[in-house]
Coordinates of C-alpha atoms in Angstrom, one line a residue:
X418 CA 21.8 16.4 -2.3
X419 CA 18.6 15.1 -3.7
X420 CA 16.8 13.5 -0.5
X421 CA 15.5 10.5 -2.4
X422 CA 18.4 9.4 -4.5
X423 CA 16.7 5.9 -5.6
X424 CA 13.9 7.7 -7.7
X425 CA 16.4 9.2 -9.7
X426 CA 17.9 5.9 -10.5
X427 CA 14.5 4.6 -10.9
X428 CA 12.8 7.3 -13.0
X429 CA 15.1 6.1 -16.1
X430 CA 12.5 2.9 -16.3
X431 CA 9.4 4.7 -15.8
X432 CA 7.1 6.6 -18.5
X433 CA 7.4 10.8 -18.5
X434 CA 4.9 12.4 -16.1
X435 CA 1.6 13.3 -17.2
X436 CA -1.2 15.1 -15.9
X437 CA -4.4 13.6 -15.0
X438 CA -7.7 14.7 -17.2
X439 CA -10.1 14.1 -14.8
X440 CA -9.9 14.7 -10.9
X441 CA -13.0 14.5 -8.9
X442 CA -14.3 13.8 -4.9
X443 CA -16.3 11.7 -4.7
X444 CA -18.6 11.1 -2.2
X445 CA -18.8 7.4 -0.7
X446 CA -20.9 7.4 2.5
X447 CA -20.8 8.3 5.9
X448 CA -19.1 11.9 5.7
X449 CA -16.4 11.0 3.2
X450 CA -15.2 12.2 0.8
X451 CA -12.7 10.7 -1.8
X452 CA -10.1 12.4 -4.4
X453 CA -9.6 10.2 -7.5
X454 CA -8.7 10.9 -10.4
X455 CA -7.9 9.6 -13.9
X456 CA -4.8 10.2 -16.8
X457 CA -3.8 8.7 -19.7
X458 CA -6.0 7.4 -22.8
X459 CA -10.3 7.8 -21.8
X460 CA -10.4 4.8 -23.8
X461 CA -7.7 2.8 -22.9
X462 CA -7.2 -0.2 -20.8
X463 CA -8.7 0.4 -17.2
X464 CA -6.2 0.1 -14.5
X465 CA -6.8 1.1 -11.1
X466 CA -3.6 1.4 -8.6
X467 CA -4.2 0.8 -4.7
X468 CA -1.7 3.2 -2.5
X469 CA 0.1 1.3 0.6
X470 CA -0.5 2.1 4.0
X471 CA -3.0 2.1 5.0
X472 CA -3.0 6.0 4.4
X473 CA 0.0 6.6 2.6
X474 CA -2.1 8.4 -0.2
X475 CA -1.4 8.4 -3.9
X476 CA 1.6 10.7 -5.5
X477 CA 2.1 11.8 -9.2
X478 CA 4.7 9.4 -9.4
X479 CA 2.2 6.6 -9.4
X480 CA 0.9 7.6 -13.0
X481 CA 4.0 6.9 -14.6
X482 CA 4.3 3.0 -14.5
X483 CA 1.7 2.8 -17.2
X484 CA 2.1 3.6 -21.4
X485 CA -0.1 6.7 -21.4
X486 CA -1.3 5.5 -24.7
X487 CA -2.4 2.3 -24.0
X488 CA -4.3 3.0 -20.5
X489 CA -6.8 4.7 -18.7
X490 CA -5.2 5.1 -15.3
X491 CA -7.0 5.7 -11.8
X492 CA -6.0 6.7 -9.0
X493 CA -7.2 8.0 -5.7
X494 CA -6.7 8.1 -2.2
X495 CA -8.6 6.2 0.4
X496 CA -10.6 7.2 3.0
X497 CA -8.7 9.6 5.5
X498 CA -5.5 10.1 3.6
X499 CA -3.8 12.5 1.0
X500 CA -6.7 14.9 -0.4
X501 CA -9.7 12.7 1.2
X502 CA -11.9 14.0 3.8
X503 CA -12.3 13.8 6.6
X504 CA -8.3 13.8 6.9
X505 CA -6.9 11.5 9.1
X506 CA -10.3 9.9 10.6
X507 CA -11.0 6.5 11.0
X508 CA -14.4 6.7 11.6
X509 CA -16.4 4.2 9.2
X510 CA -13.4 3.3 7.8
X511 CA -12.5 -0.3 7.5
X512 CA -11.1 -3.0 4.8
X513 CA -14.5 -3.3 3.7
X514 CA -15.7 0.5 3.3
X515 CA -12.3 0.8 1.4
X516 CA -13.3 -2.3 -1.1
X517 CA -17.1 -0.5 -1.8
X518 CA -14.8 2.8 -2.5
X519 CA -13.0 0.8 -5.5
X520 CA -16.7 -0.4 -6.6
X521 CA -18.4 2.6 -6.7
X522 CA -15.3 4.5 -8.6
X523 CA -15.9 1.4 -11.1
X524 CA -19.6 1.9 -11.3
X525 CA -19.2 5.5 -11.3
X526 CA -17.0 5.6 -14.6
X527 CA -18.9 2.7 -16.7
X528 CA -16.2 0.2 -16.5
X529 CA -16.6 -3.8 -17.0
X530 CA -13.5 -4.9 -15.9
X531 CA -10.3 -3.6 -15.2
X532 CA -6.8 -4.6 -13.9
X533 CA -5.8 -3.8 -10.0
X534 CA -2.5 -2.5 -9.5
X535 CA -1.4 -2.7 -5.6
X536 CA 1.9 -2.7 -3.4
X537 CA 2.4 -3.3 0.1
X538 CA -1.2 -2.2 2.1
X539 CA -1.9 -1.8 -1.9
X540 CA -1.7 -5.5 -3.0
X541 CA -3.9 -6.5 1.0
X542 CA -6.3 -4.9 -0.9
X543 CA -6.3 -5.5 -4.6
X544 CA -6.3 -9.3 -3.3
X545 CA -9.3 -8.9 -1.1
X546 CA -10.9 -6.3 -3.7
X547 CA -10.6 -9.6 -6.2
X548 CA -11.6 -11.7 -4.3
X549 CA -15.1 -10.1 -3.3
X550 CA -15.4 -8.6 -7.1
X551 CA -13.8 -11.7 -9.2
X552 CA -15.8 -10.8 -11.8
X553 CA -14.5 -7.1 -12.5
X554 CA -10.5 -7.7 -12.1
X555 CA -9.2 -8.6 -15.8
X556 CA -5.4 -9.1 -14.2
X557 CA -3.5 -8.4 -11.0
X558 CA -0.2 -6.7 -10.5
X559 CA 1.3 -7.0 -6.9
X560 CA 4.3 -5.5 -5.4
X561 CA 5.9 -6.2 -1.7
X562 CA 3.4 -8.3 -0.7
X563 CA 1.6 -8.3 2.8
X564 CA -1.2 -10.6 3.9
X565 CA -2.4 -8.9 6.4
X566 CA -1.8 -11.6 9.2
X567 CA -0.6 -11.9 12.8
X568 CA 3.1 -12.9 12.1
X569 CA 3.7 -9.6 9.4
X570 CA 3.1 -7.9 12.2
X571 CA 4.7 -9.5 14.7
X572 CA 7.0 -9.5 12.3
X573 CA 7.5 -6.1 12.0
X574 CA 6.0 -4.8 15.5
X575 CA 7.6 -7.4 17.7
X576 CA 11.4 -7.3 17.4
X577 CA 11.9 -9.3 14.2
X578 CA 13.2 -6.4 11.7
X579 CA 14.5 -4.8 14.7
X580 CA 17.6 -8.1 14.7
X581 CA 18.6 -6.4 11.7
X582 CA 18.2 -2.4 12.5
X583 CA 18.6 -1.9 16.0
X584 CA 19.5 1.1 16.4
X585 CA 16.8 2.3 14.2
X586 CA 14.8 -0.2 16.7
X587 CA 16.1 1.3 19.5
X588 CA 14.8 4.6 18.2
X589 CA 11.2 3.2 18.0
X590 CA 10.9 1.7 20.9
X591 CA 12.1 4.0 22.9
X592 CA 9.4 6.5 23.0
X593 CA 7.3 3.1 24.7
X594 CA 7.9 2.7 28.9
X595 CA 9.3 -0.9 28.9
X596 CA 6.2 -2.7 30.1
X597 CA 3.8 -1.7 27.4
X598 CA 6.9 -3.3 24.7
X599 CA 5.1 -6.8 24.8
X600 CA 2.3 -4.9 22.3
X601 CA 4.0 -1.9 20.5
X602 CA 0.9 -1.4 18.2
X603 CA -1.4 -1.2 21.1
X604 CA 1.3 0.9 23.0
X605 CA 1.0 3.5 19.6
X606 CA -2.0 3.3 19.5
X607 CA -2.8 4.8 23.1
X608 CA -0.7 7.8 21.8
X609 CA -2.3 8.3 18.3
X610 CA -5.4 8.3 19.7
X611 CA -5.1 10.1 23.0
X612 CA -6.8 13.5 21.5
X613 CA -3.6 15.9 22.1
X614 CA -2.4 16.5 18.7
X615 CA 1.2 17.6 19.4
X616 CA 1.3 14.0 20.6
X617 CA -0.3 12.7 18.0
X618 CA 2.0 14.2 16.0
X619 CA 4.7 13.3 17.7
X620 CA 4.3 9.8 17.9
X621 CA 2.9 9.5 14.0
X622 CA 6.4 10.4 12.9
X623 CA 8.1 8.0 15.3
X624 CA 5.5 5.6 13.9
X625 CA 6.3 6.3 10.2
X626 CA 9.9 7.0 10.5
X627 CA 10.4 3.2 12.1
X628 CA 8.9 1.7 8.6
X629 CA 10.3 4.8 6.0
X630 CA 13.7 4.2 7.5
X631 CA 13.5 0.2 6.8
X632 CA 12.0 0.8 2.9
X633 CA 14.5 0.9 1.0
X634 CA 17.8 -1.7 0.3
X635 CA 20.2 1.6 0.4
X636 CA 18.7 2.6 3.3
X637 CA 21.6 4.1 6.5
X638 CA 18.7 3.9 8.7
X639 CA 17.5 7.4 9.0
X640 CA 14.3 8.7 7.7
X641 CA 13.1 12.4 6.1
X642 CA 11.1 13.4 8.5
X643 CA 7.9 14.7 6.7
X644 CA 5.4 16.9 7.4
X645 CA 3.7 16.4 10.9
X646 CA -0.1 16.5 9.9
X647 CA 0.8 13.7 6.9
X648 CA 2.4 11.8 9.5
X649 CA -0.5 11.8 11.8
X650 CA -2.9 10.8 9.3
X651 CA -0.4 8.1 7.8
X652 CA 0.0 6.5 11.4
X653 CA -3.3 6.5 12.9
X654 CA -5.0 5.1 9.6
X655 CA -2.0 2.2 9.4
X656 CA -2.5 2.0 13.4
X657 CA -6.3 1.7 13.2
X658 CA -6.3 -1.0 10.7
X659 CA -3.3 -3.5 12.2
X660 CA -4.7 -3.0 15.8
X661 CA -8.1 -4.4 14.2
X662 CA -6.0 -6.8 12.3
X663 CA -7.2 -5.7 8.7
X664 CA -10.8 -6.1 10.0
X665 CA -10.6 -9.8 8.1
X666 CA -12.9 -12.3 9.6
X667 CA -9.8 -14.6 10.5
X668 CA -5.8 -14.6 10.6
X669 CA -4.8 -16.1 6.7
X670 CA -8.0 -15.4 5.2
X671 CA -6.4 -14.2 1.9
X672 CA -4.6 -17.5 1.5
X673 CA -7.4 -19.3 2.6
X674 CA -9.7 -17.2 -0.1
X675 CA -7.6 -17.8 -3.3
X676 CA -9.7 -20.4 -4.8
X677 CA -11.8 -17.2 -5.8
X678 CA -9.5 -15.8 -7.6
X679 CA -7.3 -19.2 -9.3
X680 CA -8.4 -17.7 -12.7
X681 CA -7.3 -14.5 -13.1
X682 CA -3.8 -14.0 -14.1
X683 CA -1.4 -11.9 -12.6
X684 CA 1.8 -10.6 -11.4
X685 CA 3.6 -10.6 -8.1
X686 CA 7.1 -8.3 -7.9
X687 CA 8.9 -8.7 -4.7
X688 CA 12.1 -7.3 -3.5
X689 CA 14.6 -10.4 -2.3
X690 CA 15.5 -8.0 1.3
X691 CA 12.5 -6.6 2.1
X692 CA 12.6 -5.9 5.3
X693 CA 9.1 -4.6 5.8
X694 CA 7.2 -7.4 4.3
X695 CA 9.5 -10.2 4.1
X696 CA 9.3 -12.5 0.9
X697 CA 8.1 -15.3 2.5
X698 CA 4.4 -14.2 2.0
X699 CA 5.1 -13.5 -1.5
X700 CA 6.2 -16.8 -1.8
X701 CA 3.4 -18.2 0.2
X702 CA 1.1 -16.2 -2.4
X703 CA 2.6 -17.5 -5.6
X704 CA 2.2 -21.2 -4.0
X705 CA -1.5 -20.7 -3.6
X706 CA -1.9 -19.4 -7.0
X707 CA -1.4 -21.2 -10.3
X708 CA -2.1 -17.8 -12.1
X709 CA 0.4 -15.8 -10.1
X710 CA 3.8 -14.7 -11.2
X711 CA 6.5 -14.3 -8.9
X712 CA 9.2 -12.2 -10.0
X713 CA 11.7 -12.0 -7.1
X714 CA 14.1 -9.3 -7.5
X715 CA 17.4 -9.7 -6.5
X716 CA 18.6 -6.6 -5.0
X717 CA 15.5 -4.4 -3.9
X718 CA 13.6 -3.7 -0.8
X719 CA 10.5 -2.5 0.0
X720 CA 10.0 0.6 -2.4
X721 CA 7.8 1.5 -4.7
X722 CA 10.9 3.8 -6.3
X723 CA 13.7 0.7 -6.3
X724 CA 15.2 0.4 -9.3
X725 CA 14.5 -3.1 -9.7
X726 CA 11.0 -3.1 -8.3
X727 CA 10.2 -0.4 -11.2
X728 CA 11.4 -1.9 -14.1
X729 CA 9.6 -5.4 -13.5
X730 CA 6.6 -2.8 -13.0
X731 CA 6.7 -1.2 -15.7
X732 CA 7.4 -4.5 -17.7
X733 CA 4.9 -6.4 -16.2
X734 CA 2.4 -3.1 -17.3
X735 CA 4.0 -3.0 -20.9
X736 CA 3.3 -6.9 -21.4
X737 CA 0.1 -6.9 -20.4
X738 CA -0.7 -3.5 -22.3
X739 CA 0.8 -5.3 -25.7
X740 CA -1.8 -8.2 -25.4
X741 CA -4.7 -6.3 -25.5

């Protein structure tokens, strides 16, 4: 029984995989070293894609939302996750060493402009990427978006998505003595960081298989339990950055920063029960920006791989790609 049975209803919309024809690390400061690499037409449109996370990494998957054809597609993974080294460290690695990582790749292969292509930790960043470097982002595409403030996390953290799962809630929380359940983030992150790996371990695939098991609209609540070291790297990146709340200067800055950005045009997909980051912010996004597209889609989640999600993707990429 295929263990993912979404992507196989969602592969129908996307474009046939291809193989990248560049893949490079690059070296970005302070020890690390990041994979990235590029597929599709060298002289095509420029579209970079932002994983989610933090440290969730890029997948081959990710290449095929784009007409191979019409664009030059990069991708890499950030600092700490997937093939980037050092794996799973946090050291020097903030919002804003991840926002001079997307500049230097731009600078490094000669581009003037390109689009940003982000979901989930993805769009945080193509949306404070933008709005430090208006100048280079041609258009935005954003899917399940997150703003990187206090209540997505308390949201998410403190008992809110838990109403609807709680079983799966019960699961999370359980690993937590009851006094240290006022701050479940800060409770993780004790754990993540306490230098005994099997614990480390352990507690990074509690930490992913709380938000894997809530991604998806089919979801029964369970969660494929992945490998242990990707875990641990996934967690303690994602950790690292909400217990430092995005390492943004105040809670709402994004919203607060749109003005920067009102004239470049783009795209926001958003699954209607998404239970990880709830439409509201989506919503809250569109409001702020005259430019911005909301497409809400009716039955989807979270997932990159919903059927729903993909097509509008893919759509959104193919309409774009057909103006030039």
């Amino acid at each position: 029984m295929d263990k993912f049975p979404d992507q196989k209803r969602a592969v129908q919309y996307l474009y046939p995989p291809i193989d990248p024809f560049d893949q490079r690390m690059l070296a970005v400061g302070q020890g690390h070293q990041v994979y990235m690499e590029q597929c599709g037409n060298p002289d095509g449109i420029p579209v970079i894609v932002l994983h989610g996370g933090p440290g969730g990494g890029c997948s081959p998957s990710m290449r095929r939302y784009f007409d191979p054809a019409i664009y030059r597609i990069i991708l890499f993974d950030q600092r700490g996750c997937g093939r980037s080294r050092p794996h799973a460290s946090v050291k020097d690695n903030t919002t804003w060493h991840l926002v001079a990582d997307i500049e230097m790749i731009r600078r490094e292969l000669g581009i003037e402009q390109w689009i940003v292509f982000g979901g989930s930790w993805g769009a945080t960043l193509s949306l404070i990427y933008a709005q430090t470097h208006p100048e280079a982002v041609r258009n935005l595409v954003l899917r399940g978006v997150f703003l990187m403030t206090q209540a997505e996390l308390d949201w998410f953290y403190g008992g809110g998505a838990g109403k609807f799962w709680p079983e799966v809630w019960a699961r999370f929380t359980s690993l937590i003595p009851e006094d240290e359940h006022d701050d479940l983030i800060k409770a993780y992150h004790r754990r993540l960081f306490s230098g005994d790996i099997p614990m480390e371990q352990r507690y990074g695939r509690a930490w992913a298989a709380w938000e894997n098991a809530l991604a998806s609209i089919h979801s029964s609540g369970g969660s494929h339990e992945g490998p242990a070291e990707y875990a641990r790297a996934f967690s303690r990146l994602e950790n690292h950055y909400f217990t430092n709340a995005g390492f943004l200067e105040f809670d709402g800055q994004i919203l607060a920063h749109m003005p920067r950005i009102s004239h470049i045009p783009g795209v926001i997909v958003q699954g209607r029960y998404d239970m990880i980051c709830p439409p509201s912010s989506a919503y809250a996004l569109s409001e702020n920006w005259l430019q911005g597209e909301l497409k809400m889609v009716r039955n989807a989640g979270h997932a990159l791989s919903e059927p729903g999600i993909s097509a509008e993707l893919v759509r959104a990429m193919d309409r774009i790609g057909a103006q030039g």
